[in-house]
mmCIF file of C-alpha atoms and ligand atoms in Angstrom:
data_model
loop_
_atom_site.group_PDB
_atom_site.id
_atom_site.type_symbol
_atom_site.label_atom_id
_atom_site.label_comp_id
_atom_site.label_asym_id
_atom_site.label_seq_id
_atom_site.Cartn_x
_atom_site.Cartn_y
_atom_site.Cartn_z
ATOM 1 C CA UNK A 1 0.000 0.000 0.000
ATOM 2 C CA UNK A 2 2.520 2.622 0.658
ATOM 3 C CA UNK A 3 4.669 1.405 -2.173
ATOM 4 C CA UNK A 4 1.744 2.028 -4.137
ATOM 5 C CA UNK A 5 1.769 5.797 -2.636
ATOM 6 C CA UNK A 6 5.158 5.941 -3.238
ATOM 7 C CA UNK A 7 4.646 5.247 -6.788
ATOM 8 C CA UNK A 8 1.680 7.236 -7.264
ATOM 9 C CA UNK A 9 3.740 10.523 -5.873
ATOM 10 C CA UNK A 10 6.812 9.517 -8.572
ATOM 11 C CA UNK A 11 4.318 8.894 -11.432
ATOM 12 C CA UNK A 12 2.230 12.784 -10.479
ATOM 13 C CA UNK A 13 5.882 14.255 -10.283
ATOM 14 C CA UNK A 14 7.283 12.668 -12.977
ATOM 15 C CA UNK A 15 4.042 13.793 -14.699
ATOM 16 C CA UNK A 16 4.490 17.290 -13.698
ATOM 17 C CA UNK A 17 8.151 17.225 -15.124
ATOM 18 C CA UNK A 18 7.101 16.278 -18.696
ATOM 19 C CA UNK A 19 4.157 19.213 -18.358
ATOM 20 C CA UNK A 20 7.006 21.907 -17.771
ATOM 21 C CA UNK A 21 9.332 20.690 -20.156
ATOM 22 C CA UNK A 22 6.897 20.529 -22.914
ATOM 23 C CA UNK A 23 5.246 23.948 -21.206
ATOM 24 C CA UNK A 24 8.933 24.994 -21.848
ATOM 25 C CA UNK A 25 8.580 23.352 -25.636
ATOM 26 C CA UNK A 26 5.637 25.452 -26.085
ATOM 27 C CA UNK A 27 7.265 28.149 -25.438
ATOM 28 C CA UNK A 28 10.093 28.813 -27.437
ATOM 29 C CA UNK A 29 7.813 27.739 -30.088
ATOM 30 C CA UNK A 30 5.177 30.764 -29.096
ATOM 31 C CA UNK A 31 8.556 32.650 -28.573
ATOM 32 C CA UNK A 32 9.470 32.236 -31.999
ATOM 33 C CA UNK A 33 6.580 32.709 -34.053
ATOM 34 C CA UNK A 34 6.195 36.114 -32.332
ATOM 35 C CA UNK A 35 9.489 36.777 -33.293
ATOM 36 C CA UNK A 36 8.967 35.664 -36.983
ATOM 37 C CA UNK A 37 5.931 37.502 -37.300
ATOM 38 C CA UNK A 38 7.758 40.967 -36.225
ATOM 39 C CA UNK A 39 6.908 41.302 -32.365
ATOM 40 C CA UNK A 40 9.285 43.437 -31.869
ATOM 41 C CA UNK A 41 9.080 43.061 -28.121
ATOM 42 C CA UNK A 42 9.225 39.376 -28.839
ATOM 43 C CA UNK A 43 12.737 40.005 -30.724
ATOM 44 C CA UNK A 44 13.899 42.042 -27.382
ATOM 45 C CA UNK A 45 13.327 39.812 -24.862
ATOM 46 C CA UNK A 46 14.881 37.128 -26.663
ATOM 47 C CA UNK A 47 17.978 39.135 -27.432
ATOM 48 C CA UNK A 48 17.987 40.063 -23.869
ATOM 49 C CA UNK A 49 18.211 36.303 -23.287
ATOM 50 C CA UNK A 50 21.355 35.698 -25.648
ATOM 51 C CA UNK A 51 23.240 38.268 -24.070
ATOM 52 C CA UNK A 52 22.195 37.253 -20.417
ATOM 53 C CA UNK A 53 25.433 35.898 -18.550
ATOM 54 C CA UNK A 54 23.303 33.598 -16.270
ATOM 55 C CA UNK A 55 23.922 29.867 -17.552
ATOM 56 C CA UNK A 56 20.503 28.748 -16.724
ATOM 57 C CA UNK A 57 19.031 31.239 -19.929
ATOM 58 C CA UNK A 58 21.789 29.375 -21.913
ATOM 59 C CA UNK A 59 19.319 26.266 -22.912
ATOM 60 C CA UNK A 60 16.460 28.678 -23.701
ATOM 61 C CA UNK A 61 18.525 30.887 -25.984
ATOM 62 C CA UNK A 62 20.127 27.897 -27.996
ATOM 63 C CA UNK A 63 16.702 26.543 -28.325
ATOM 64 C CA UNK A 64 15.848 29.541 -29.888
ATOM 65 C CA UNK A 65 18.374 30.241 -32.261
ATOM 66 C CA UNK A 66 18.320 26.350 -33.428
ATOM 67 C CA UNK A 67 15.117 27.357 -34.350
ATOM 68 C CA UNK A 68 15.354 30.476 -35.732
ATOM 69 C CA UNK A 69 18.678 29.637 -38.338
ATOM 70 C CA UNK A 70 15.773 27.446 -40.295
ATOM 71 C CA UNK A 71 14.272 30.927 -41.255
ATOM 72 C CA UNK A 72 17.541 32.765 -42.015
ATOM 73 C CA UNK A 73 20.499 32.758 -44.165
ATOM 74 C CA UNK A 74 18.158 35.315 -46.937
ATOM 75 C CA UNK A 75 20.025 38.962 -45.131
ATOM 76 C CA UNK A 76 23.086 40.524 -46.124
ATOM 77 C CA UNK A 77 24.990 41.695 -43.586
ATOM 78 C CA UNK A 78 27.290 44.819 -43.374
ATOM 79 C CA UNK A 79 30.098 45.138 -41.067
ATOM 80 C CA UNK A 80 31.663 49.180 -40.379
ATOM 81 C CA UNK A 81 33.981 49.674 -38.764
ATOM 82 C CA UNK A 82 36.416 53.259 -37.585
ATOM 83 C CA UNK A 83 38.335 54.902 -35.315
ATOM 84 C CA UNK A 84 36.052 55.945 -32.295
ATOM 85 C CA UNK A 85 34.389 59.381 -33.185
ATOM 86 C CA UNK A 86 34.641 58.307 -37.288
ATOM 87 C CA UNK A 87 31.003 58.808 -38.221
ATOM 88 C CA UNK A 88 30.363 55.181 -37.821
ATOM 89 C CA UNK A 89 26.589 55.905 -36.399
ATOM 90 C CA UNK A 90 26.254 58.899 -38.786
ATOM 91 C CA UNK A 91 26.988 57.221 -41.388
ATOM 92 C CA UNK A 92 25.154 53.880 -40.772
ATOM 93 C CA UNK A 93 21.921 56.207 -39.644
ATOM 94 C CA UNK A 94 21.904 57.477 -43.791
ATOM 95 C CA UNK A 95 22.465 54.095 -45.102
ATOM 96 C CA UNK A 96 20.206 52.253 -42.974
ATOM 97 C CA UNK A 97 17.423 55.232 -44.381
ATOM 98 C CA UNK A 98 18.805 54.857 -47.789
ATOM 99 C CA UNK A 99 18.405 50.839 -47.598
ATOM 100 C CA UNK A 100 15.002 51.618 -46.582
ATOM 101 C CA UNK A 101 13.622 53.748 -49.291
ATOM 102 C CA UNK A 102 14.968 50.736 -51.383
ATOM 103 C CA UNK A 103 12.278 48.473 -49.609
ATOM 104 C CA UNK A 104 14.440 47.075 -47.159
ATOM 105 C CA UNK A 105 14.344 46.247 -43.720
ATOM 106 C CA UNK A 106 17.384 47.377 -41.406
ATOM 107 C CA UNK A 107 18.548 46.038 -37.817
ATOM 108 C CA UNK A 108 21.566 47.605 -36.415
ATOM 109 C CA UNK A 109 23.631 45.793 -34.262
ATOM 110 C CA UNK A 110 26.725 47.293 -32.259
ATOM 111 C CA UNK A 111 29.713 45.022 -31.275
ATOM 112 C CA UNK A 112 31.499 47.955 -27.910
ATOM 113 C CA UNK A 113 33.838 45.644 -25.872
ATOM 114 C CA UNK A 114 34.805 49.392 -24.222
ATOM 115 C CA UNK A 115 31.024 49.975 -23.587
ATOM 116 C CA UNK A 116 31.564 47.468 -20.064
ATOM 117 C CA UNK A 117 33.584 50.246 -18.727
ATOM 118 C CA UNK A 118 31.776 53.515 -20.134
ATOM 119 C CA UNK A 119 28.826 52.394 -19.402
ATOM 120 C CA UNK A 120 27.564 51.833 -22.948
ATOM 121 C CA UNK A 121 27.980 54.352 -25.940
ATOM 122 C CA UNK A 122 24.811 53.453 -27.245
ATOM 123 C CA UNK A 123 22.690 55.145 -25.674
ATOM 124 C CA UNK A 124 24.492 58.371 -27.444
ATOM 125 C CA UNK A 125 24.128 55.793 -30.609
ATOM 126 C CA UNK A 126 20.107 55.759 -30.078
ATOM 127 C CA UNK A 127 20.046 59.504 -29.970
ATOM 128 C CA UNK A 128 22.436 59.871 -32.613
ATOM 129 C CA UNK A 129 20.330 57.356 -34.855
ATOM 130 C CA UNK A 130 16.901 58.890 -34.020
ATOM 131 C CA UNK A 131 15.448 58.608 -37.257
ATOM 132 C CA UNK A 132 16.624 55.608 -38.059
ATOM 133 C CA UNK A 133 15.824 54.498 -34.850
ATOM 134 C CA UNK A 134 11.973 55.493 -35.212
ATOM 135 C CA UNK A 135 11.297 54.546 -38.502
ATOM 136 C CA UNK A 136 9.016 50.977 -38.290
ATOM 137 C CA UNK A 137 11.227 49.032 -40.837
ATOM 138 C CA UNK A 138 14.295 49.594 -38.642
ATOM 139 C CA UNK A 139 15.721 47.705 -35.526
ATOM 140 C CA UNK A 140 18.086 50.008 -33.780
ATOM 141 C CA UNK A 141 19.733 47.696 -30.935
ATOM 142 C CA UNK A 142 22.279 48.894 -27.942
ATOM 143 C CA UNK A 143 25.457 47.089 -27.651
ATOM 144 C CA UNK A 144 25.587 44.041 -25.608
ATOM 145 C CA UNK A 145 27.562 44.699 -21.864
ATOM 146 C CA UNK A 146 30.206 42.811 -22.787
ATOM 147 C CA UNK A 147 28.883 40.531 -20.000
ATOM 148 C CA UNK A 148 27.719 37.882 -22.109
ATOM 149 C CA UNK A 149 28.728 34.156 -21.425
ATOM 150 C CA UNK A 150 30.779 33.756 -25.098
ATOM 151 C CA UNK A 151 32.152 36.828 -26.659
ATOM 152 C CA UNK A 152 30.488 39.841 -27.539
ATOM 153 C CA UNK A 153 31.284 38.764 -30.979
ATOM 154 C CA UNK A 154 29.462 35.670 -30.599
ATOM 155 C CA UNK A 155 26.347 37.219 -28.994
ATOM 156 C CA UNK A 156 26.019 39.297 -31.956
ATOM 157 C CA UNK A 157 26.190 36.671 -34.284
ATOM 158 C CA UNK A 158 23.067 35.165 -32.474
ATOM 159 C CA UNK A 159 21.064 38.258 -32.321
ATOM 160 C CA UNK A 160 22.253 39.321 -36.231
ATOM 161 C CA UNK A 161 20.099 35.859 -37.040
ATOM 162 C CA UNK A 162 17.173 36.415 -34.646
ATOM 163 C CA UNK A 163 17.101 39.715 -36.622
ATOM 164 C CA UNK A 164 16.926 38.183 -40.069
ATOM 165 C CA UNK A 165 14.516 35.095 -39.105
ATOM 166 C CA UNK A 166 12.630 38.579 -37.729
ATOM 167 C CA UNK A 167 12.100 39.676 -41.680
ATOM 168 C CA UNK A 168 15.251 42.513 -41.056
ATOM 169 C CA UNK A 169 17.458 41.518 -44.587
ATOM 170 C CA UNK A 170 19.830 43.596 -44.301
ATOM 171 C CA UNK A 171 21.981 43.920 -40.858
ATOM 172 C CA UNK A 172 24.217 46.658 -40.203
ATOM 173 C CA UNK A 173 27.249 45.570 -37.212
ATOM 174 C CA UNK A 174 29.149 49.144 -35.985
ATOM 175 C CA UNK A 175 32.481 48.366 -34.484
ATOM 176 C CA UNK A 176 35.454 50.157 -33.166
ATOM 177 C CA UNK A 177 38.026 49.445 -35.235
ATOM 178 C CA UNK A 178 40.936 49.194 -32.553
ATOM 179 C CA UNK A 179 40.770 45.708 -31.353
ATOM 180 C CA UNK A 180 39.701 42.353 -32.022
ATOM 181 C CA UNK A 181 36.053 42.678 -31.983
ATOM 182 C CA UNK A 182 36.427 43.796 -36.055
ATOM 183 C CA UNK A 183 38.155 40.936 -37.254
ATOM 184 C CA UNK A 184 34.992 38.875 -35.272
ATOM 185 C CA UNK A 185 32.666 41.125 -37.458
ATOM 186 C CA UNK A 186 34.623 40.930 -40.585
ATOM 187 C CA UNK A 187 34.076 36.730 -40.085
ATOM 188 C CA UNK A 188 30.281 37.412 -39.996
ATOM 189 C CA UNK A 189 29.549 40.007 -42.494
ATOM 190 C CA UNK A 190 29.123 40.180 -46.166
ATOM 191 C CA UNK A 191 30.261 43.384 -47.327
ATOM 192 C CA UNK A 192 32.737 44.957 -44.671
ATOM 193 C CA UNK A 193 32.920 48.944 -44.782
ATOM 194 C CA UNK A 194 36.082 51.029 -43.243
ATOM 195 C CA UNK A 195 35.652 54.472 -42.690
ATOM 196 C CA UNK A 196 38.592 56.899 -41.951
ATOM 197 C CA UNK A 197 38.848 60.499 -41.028
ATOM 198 C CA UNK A 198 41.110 63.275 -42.783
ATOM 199 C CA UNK A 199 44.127 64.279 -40.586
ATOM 200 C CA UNK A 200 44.204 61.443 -38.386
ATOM 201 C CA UNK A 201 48.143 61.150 -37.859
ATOM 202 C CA UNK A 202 49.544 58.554 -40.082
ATOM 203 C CA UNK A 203 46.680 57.890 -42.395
ATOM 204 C CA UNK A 204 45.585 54.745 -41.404
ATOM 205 C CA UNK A 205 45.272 55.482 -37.853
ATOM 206 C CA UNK A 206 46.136 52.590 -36.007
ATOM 207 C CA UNK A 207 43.758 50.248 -38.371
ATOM 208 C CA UNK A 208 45.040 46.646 -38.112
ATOM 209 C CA UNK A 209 46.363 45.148 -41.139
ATOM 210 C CA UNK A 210 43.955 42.645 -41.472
ATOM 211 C CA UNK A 211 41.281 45.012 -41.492
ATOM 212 C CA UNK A 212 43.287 46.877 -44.463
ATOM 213 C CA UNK A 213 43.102 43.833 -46.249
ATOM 214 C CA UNK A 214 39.607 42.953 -46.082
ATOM 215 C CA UNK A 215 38.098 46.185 -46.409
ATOM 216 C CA UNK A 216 35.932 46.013 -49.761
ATOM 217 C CA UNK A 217 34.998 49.853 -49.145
ATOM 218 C CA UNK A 218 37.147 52.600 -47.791
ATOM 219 C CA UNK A 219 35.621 55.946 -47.284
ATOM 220 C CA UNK A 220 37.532 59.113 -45.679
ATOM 221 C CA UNK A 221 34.797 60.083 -43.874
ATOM 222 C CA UNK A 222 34.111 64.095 -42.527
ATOM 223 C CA UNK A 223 34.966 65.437 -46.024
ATOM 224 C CA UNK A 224 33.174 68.338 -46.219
ATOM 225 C CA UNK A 225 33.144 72.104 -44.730
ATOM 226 C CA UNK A 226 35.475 73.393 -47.087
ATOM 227 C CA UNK A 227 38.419 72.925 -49.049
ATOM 228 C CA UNK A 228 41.084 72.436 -46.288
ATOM 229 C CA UNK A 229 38.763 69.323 -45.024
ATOM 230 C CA UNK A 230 38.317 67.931 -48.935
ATOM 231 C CA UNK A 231 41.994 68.098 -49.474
ATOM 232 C CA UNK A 232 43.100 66.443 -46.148
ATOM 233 C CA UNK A 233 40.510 63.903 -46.897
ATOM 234 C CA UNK A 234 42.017 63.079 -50.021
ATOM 235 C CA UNK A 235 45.743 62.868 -48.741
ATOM 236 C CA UNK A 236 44.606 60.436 -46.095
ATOM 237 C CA UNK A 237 42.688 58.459 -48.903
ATOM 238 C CA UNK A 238 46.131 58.625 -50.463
ATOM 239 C CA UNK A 239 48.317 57.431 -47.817
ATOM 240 C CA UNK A 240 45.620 54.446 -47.309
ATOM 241 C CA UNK A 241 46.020 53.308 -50.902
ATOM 242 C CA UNK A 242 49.631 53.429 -50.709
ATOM 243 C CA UNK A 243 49.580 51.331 -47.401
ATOM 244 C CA UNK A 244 47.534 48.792 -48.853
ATOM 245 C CA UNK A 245 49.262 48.567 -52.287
ATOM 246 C CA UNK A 246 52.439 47.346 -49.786
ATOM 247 C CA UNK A 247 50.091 44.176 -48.763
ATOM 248 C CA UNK A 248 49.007 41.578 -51.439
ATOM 249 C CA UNK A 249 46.039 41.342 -53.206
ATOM 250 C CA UNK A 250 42.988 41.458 -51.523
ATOM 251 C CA UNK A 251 42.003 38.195 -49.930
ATOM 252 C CA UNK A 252 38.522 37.980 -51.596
ATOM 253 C CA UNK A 253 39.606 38.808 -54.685
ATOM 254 C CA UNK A 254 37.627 42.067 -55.105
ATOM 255 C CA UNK A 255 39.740 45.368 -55.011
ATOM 256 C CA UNK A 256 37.768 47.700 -52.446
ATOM 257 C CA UNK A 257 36.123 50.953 -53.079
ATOM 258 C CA UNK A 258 37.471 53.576 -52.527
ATOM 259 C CA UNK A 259 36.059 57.055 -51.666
ATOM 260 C CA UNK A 260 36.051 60.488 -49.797
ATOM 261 C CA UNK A 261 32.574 61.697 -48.763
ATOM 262 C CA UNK A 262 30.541 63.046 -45.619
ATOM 263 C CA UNK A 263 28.064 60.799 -43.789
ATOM 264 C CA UNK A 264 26.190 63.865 -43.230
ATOM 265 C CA UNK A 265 25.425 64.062 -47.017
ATOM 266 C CA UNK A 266 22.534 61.588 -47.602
ATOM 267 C CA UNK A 267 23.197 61.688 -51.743
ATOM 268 C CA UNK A 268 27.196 60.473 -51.165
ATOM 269 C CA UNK A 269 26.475 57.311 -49.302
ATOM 270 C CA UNK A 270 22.984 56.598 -51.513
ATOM 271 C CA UNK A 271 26.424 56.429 -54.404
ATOM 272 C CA UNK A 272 28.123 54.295 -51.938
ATOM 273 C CA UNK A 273 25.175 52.044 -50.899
ATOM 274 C CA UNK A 274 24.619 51.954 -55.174
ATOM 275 C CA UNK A 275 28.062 50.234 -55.253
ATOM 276 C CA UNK A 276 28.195 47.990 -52.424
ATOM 277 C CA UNK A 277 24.466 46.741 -53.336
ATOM 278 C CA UNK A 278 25.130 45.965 -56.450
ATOM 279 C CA UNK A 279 28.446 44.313 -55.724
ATOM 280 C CA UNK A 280 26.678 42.130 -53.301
ATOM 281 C CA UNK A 281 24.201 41.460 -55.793
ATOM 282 C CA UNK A 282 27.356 40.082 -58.285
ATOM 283 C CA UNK A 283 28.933 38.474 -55.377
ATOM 284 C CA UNK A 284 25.332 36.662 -54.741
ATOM 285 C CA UNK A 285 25.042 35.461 -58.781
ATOM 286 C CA UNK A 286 28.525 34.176 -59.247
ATOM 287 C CA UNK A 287 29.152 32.285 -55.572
ATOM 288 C CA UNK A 288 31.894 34.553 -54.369
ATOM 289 C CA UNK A 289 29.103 35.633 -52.073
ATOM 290 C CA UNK A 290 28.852 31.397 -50.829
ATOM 291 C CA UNK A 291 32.377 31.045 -50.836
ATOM 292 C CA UNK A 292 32.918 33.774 -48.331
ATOM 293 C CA UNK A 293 30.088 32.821 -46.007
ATOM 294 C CA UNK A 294 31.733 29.089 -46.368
ATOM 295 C CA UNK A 295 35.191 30.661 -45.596
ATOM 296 C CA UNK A 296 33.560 32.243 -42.928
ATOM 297 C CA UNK A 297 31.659 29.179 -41.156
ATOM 298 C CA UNK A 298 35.292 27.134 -41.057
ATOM 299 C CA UNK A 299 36.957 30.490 -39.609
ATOM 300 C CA UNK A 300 34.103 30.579 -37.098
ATOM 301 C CA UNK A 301 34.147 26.835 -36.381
ATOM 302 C CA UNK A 302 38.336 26.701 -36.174
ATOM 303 C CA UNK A 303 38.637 29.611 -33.366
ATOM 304 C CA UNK A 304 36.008 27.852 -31.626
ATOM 305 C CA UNK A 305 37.389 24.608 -31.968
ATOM 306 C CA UNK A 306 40.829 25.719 -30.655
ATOM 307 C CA UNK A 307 39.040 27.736 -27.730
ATOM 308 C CA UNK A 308 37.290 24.379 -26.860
ATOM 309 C CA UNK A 309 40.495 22.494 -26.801
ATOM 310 C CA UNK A 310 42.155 24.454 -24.934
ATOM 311 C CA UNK A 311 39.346 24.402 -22.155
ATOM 312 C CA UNK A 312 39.816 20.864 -22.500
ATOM 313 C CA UNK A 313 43.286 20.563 -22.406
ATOM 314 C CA UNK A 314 43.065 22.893 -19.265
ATOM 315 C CA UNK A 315 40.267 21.407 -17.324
ATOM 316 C CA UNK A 316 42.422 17.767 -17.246
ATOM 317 C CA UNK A 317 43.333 17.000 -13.781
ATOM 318 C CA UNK A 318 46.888 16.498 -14.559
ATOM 319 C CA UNK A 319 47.324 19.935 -16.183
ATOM 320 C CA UNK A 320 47.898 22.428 -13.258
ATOM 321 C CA UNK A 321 50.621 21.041 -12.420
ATOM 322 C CA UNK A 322 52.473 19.694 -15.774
ATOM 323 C CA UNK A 323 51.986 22.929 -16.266
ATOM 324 C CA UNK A 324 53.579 24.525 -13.160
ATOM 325 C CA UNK A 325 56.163 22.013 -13.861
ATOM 326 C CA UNK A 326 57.034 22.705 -17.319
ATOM 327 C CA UNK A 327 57.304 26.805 -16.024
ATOM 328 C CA UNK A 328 59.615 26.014 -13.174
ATOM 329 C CA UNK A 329 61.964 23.938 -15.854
ATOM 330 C CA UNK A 330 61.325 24.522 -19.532
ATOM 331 C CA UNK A 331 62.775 27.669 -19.440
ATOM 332 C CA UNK A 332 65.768 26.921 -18.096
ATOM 333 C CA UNK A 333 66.722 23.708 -19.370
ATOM 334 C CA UNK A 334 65.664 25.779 -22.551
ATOM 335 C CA UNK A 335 63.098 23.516 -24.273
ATOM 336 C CA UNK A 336 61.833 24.332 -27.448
ATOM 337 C CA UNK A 337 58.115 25.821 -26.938
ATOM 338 C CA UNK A 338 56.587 23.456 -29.674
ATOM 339 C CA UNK A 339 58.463 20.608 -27.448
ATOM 340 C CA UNK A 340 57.811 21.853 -24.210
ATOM 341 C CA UNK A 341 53.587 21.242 -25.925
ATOM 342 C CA UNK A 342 54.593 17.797 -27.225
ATOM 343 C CA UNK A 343 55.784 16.819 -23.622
ATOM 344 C CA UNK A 344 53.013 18.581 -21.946
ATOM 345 C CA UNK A 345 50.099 16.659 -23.986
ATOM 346 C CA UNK A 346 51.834 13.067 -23.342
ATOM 347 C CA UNK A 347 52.218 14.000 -19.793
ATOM 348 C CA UNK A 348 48.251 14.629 -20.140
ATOM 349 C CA UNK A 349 46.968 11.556 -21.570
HETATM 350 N N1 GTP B 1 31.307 67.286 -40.402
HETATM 351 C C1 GTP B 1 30.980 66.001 -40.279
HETATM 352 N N2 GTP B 1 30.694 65.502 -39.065
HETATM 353 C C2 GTP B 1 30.369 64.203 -38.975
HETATM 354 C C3 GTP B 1 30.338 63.350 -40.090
HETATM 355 N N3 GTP B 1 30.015 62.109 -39.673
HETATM 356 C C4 GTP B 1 29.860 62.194 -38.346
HETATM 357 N N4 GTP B 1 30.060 63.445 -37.903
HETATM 358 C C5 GTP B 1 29.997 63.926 -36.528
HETATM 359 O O1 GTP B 1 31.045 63.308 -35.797
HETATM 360 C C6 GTP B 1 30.632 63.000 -34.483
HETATM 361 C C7 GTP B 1 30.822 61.514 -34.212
HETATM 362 O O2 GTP B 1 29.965 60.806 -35.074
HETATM 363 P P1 GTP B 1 29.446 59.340 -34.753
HETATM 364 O O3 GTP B 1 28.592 58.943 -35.912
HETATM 365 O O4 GTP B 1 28.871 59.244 -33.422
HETATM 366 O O5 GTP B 1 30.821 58.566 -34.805
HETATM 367 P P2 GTP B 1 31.120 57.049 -34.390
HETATM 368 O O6 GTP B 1 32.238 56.603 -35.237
HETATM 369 O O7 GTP B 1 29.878 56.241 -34.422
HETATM 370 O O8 GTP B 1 31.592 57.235 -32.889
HETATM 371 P P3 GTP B 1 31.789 56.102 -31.759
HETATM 372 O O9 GTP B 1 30.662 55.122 -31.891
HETATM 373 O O10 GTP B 1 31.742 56.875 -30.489
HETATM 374 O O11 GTP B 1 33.119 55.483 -32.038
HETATM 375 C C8 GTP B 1 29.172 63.451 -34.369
HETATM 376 O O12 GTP B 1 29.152 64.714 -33.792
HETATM 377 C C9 GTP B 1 28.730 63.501 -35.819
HETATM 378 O O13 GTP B 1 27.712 64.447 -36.023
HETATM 379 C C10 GTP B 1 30.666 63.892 -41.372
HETATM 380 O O14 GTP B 1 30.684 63.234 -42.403
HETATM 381 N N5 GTP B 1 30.969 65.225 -41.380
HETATM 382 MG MG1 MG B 2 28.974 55.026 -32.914
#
């Protein structure tokens, strides 16, 4: 008699546990069809999830984005990048409005790893992007804390295809272009745009290399209020072309565009957005377009692969102290680095 009690309670419980988890189901299915059919609050609260840094929202989010890369895959996705104060939010404000009048929809994304300590530049971005960000076929969305459980790279990844299953198809990712975060955007975005400012020391003002070489559009930005400005503008475009004719060819095979304009001037980027439009709509006809999103998924998938073996390799038992080990000696007995990784992964297995 009690067993059966006992077995009774189990079987309700158990019960109960299948209700949430297919409650749970349910949900993320709900979740998503708001999201497809453009709840916009929806698309918030689910980007809220991806960039929560509390594991237990992890499942949820994953769910969610499994879900959601059925419906995407259709966007193109623009990646700017600049020095901090460029006209990177200027400028995307007038080509998000000028990808609008062409009947498109536009979600802006902003990768800030400095916005953890300022305290988020975004808000000044929301203000700065007013019209964009009040016009009903745009998404305008503040930079993630830089708290996120991946990197803020990865986060924005996620939300960039929430916003296309979300009917956005074209995506617009602002970065600083000082640190690594641009080289993470140039890995997710189709068309990658680099704009510069006239007089800023050496010309290519502390832009990485690699970012010189994948640019496919280089604009001296702030070219306007005179003569003076135009000129400067041109001698930095100048010293950039002369920089980058030092590296090889351009890795994807395109040369970049290049250009001096004003982001304030809505007519110079509608020229620019002419180009880059219909170079994405070449890129799209003869595959260079799938090539670089396939040259993109192995990029992707090799830096993660090396960041999970590594976690691997450090979360063996044995490793804290091979490792202290190999410190206290390898240097001295002066062992080769790739040797002193040799010894440490036999010592491991
Ligand atoms: N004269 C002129 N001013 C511009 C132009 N583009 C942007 N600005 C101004 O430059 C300042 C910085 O512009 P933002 O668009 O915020 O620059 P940003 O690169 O997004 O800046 P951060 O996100 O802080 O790195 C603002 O006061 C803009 O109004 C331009 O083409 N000409
Ligand atoms: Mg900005």
């Amino acid at each position: 008699m009690a067993k059966d009690l006992e077995n009774e309670a189990r079987d309700r419980a158990l019960a109960r546990i299948r209700a949430a988890r297919a409650q749970r189901q349910v949900d993320v299915d709900g979740w998503l069809q708001d999201i497809l059919a453009g709840d916009r609050t929806a698309l918030a609260r689910a980007i809220s999830l991806i960039e929560s840094a509390k594991p237990e929202d992890r499942p949820t989010a994953e769910a969610l984005i499994q879900k959601a890369s059925a419906q995407s895959g259709k966007a193109l996705r623009y990646g700017i990048t600049g020095v901090p104060g460029a006209g990177k939010s200027t400028w995307i404000e007038a080509a998000g409005l000028d990808l609008i009048s062409r009947g498109h929809k536009v979600a802006v994304l902003a990768v800030d790893p400095s916005s953890q300590r300022t305290g988020g530049s975004l808000l000044g971005d929301k203000t700065r992007m007013s019209d964009l960000a009040q016009h009903q076929n745009a998404f305008v969305r503040p930079s993630p804390s830089g708290r996120t459980l991946g990197g803020v790279a990865e986060a924005t990844a996620e939300v960039a295809l929430l916003c296309e299953a979300a009917g956005f198809d074209r995506i617009l990712i602002e970065t600083v272009g000082v640190g690594q975060s641009e080289t993470d955007v140039r890995r997710m975005t189709d068309v990658f745009v680099l704009l510069l400012i006239p007089g800023g020391g050496d010309g290519i003002q502390g832009i990485k290399r690699g970012i010189l070489e994948w640019a496919d559009a280089v604009w001296v930005n702030k070219a306007d209020g005179g003569p003076e400005r135009l000129a400067a503008a041109e001698s930095a475009l100048a010293v950039y072309k002369g920089a980058l004719s030092l590296l090889s060819a351009p890795a994807d095979g395109a040369p970049p565009l290049f250009g001096t304009g004003s982001a304030l001037d809505s007519g110079q980027v509608h020229t620019l957005m002419d180009q880059l439009e219909d170079r994405l709509a070449a890129a799209q006809q003869s595959g260079q377009l799938h090539e670089r999103r396939a040259r993109q998924w192995r990029d992707s998938t090799e830096a993660l692969l090396a960041a999970e073996a590594l976690r691997q390799v450090r979360s063996n038992p044995k490793f804290p102290a091979a490792w202290q080990q190999l410190q206290a000696e390898g240097h001295h007995a002066q062992i080769l680095p790739y040797d002193a990784v040799r010894r440490l992964l036999d010592g491991l297995n």
